[in-house]
PDB file of C-alpha atoms in Angstrom:
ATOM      1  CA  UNK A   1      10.668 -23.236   5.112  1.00  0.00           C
ATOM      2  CA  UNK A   2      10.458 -19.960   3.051  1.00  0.00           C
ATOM      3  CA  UNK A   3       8.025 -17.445   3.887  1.00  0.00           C
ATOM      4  CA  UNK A   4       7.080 -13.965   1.917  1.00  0.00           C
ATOM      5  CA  UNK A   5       5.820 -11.460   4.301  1.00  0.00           C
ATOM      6  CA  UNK A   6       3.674  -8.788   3.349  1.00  0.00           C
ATOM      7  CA  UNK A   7       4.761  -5.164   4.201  1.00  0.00           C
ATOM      8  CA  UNK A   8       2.177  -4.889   7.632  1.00  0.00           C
ATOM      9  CA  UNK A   9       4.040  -8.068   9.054  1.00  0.00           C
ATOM     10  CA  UNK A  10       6.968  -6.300   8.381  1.00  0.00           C
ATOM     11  CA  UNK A  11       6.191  -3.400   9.907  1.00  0.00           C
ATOM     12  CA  UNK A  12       4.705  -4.826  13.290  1.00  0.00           C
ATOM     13  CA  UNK A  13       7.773  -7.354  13.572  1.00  0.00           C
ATOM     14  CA  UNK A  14       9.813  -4.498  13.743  1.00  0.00           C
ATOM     15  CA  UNK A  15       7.885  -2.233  15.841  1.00  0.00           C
ATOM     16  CA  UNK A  16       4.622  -3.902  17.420  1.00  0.00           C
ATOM     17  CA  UNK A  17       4.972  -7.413  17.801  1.00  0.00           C
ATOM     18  CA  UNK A  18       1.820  -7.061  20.515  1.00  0.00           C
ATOM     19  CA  UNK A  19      -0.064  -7.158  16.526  1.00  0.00           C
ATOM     20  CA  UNK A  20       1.449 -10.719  15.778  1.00  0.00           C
ATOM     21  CA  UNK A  21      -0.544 -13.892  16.135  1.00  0.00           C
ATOM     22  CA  UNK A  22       0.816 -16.523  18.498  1.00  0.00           C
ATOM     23  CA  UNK A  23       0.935 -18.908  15.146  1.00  0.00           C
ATOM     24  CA  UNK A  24       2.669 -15.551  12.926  1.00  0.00           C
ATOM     25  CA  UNK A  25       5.190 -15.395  16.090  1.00  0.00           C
ATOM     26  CA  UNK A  26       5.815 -18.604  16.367  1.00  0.00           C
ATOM     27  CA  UNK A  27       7.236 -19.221  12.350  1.00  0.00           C
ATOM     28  CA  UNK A  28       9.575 -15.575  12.362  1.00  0.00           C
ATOM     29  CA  UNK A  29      10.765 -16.748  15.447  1.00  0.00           C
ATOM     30  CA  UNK A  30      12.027 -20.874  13.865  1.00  0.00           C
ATOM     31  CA  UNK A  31      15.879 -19.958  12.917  1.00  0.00           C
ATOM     32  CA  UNK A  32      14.997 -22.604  10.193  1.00  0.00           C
ATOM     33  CA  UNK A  33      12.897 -20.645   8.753  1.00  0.00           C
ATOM     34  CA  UNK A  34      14.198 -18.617   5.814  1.00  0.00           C
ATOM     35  CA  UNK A  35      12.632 -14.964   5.154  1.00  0.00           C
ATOM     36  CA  UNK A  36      11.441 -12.446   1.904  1.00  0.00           C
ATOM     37  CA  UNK A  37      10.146  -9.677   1.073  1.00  0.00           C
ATOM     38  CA  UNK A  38       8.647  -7.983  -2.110  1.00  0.00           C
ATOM     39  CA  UNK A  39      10.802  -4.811  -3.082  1.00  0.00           C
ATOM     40  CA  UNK A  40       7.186  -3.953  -3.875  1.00  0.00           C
ATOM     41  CA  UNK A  41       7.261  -4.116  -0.243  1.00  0.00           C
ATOM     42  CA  UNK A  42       9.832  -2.408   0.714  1.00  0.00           C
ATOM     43  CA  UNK A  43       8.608   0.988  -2.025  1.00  0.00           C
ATOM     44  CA  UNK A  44       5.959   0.964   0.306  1.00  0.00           C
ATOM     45  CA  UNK A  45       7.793   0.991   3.021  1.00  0.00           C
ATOM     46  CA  UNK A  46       9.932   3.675   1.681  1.00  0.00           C
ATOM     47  CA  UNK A  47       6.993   5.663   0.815  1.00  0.00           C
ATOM     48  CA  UNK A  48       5.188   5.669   4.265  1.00  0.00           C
ATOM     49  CA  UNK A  49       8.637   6.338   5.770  1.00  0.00           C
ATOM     50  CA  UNK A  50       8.935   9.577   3.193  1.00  0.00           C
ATOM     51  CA  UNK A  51       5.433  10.674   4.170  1.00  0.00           C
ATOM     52  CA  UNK A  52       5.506  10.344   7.810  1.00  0.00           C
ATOM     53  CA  UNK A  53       3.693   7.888   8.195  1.00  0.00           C
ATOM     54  CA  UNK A  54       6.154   5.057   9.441  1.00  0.00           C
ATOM     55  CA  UNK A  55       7.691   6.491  12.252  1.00  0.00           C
ATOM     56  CA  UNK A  56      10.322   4.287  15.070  1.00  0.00           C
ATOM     57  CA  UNK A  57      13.104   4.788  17.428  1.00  0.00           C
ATOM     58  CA  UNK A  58      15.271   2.835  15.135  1.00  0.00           C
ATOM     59  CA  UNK A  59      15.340   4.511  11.434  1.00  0.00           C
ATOM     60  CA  UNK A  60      16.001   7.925  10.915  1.00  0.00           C
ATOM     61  CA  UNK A  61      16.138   7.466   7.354  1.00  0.00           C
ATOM     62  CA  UNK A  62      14.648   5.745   4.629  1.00  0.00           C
ATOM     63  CA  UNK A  63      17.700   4.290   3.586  1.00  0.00           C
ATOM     64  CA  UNK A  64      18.589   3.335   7.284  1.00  0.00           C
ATOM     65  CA  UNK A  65      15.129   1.170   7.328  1.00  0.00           C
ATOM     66  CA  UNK A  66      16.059  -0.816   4.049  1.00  0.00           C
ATOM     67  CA  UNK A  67      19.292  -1.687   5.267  1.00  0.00           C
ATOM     68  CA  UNK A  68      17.880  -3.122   7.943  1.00  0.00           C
ATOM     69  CA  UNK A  69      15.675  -4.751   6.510  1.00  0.00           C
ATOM     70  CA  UNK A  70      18.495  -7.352   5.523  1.00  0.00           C
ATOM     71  CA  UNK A  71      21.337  -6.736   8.082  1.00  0.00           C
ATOM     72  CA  UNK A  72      18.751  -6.379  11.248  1.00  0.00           C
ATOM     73  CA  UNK A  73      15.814  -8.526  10.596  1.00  0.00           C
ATOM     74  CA  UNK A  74      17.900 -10.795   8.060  1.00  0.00           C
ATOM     75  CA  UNK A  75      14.963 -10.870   5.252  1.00  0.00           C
ATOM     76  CA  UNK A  76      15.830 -10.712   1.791  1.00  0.00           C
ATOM     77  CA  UNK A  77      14.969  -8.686  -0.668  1.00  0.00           C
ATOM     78  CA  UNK A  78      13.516 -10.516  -4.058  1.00  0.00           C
ATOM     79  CA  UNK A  79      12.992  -8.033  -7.281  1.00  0.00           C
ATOM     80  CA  UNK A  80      10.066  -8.142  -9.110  1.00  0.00           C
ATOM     81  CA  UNK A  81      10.603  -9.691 -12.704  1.00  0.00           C
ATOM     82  CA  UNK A  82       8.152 -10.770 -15.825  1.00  0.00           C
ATOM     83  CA  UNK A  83       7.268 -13.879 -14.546  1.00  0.00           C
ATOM     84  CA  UNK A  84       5.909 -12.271 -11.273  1.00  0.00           C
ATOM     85  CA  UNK A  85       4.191  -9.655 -13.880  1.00  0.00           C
ATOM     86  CA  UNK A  86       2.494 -12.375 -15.844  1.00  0.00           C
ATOM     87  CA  UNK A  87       1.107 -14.125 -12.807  1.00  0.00           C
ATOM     88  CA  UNK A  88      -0.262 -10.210 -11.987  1.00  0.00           C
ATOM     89  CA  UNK A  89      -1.566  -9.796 -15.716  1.00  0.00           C
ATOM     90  CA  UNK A  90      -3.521 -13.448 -14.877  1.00  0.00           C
ATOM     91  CA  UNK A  91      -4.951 -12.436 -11.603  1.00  0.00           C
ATOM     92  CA  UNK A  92      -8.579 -12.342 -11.028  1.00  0.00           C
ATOM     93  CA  UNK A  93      -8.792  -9.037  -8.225  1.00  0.00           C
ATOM     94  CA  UNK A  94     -10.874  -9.207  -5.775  1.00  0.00           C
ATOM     95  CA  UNK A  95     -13.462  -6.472  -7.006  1.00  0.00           C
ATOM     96  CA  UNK A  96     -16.204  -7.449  -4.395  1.00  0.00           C
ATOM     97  CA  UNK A  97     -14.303  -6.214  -1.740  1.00  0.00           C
ATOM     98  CA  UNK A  98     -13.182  -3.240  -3.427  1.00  0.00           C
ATOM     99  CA  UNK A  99      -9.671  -4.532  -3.740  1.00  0.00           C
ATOM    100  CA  UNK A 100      -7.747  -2.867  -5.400  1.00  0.00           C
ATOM    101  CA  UNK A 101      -4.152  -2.042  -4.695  1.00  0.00           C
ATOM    102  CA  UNK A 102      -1.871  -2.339  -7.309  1.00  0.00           C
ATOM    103  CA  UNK A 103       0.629  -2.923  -4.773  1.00  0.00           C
ATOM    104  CA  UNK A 104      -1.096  -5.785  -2.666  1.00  0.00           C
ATOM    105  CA  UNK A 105      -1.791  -7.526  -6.157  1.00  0.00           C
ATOM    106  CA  UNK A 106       1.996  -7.736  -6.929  1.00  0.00           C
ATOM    107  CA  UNK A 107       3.207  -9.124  -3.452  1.00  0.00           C
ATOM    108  CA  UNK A 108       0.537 -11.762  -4.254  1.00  0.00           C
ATOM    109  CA  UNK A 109       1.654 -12.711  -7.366  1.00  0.00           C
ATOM    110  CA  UNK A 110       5.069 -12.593  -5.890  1.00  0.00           C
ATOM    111  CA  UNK A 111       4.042 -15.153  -3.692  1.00  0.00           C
ATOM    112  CA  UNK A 112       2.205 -17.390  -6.270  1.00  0.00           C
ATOM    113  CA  UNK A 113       4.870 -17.582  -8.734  1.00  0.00           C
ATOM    114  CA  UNK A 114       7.806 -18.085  -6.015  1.00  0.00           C
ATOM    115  CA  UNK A 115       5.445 -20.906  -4.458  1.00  0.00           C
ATOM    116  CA  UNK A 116       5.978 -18.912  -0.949  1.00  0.00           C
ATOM    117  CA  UNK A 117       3.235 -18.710   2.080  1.00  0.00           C
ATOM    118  CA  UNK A 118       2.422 -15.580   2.358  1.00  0.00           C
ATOM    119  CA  UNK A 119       2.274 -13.942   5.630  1.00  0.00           C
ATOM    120  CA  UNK A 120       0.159 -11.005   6.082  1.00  0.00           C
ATOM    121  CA  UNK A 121      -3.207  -9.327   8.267  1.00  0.00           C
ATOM    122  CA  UNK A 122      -5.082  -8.580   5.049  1.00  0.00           C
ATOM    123  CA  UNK A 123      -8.452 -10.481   5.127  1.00  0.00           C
ATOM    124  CA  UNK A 124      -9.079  -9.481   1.090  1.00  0.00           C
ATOM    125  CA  UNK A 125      -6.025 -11.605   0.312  1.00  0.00           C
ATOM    126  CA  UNK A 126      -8.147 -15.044   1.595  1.00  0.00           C
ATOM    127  CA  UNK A 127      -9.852 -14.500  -1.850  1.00  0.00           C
ATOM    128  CA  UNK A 128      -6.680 -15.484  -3.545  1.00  0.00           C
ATOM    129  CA  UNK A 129      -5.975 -19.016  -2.181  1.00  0.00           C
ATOM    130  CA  UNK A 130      -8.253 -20.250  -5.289  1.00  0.00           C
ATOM    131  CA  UNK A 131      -5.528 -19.132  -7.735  1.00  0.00           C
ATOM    132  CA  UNK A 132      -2.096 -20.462  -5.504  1.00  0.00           C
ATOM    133  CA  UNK A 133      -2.102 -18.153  -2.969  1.00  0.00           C
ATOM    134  CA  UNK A 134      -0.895 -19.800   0.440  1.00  0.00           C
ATOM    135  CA  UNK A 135      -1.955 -17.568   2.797  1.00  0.00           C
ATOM    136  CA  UNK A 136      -0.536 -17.500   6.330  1.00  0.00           C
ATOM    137  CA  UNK A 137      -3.218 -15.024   8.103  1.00  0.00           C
ATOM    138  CA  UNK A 138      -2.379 -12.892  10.816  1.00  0.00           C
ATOM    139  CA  UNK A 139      -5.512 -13.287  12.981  1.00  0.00           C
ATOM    140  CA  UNK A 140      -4.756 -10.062  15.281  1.00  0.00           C
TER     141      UNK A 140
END
């Protein structure tokens, strides 16, 4: 199956994987399972990594951490395009709980129009599984 997983699953795969659910554990560890990610994503990746606030033994670069990304954790890297946009542009945010990160909204709309599950620890995103969002939650 393909999965799209949001930068925090990322991020504790690769350095905390104490934060992973048993279920969360269980698919990124099924070698038939095939892996994404967002290059919205990975520019926020990059830009906690440029402002200190991604820190690990293994990068010492930016450039280092996207590389691995693909060669390391074998995840691949899916551009954003117009149709992704469109399915943004259509998105009804989730207001109530203050969401609202431009960045988050794109990785869901990523998710919607590829027809991935979406792996990730954000509770806000639950409010998107009325408009195709198929939410694999991280229940830490």
């Amino acid at each position: 199956m393909r999965y799209l997983l949001d930068t925090n699953i990322f991020i504790y795969a690769a350095i905390d994987r104490d934060q992973l659910s048993r279920d969360v554990k269980a698919i990124l560890d099924d070698y038939d399972n095939t892996f994404y990610m967002s290059s919205e994503s990975v520019k926020e990746l990059i830009v906690g990594f440029n402002k200190g606030k991604l820190v690990s033994r293994f990068w010492d670069t930016a450039a280092k951490m996207v590389k691995d990304i693909t060669n390391r954790y074998f995840i691949r890297i899916l551009p954003v395009g117009e149709e992704h946009m469109d399915t943004y542009a259509h998105l009804t945010l989730n207001l109530a709980e203050d969401h609202r990160d431009p960045s988050d909204h794109v990785i869901i709309a990523h998710a919607i129009t590829n027809r991935m599950p979406l792996a990730s620890s954000d509770r806000k995103f639950k409010f998107y599984e009325d408009q195709g969002l198929e939410l694999v939650f991280n229940e830490k």
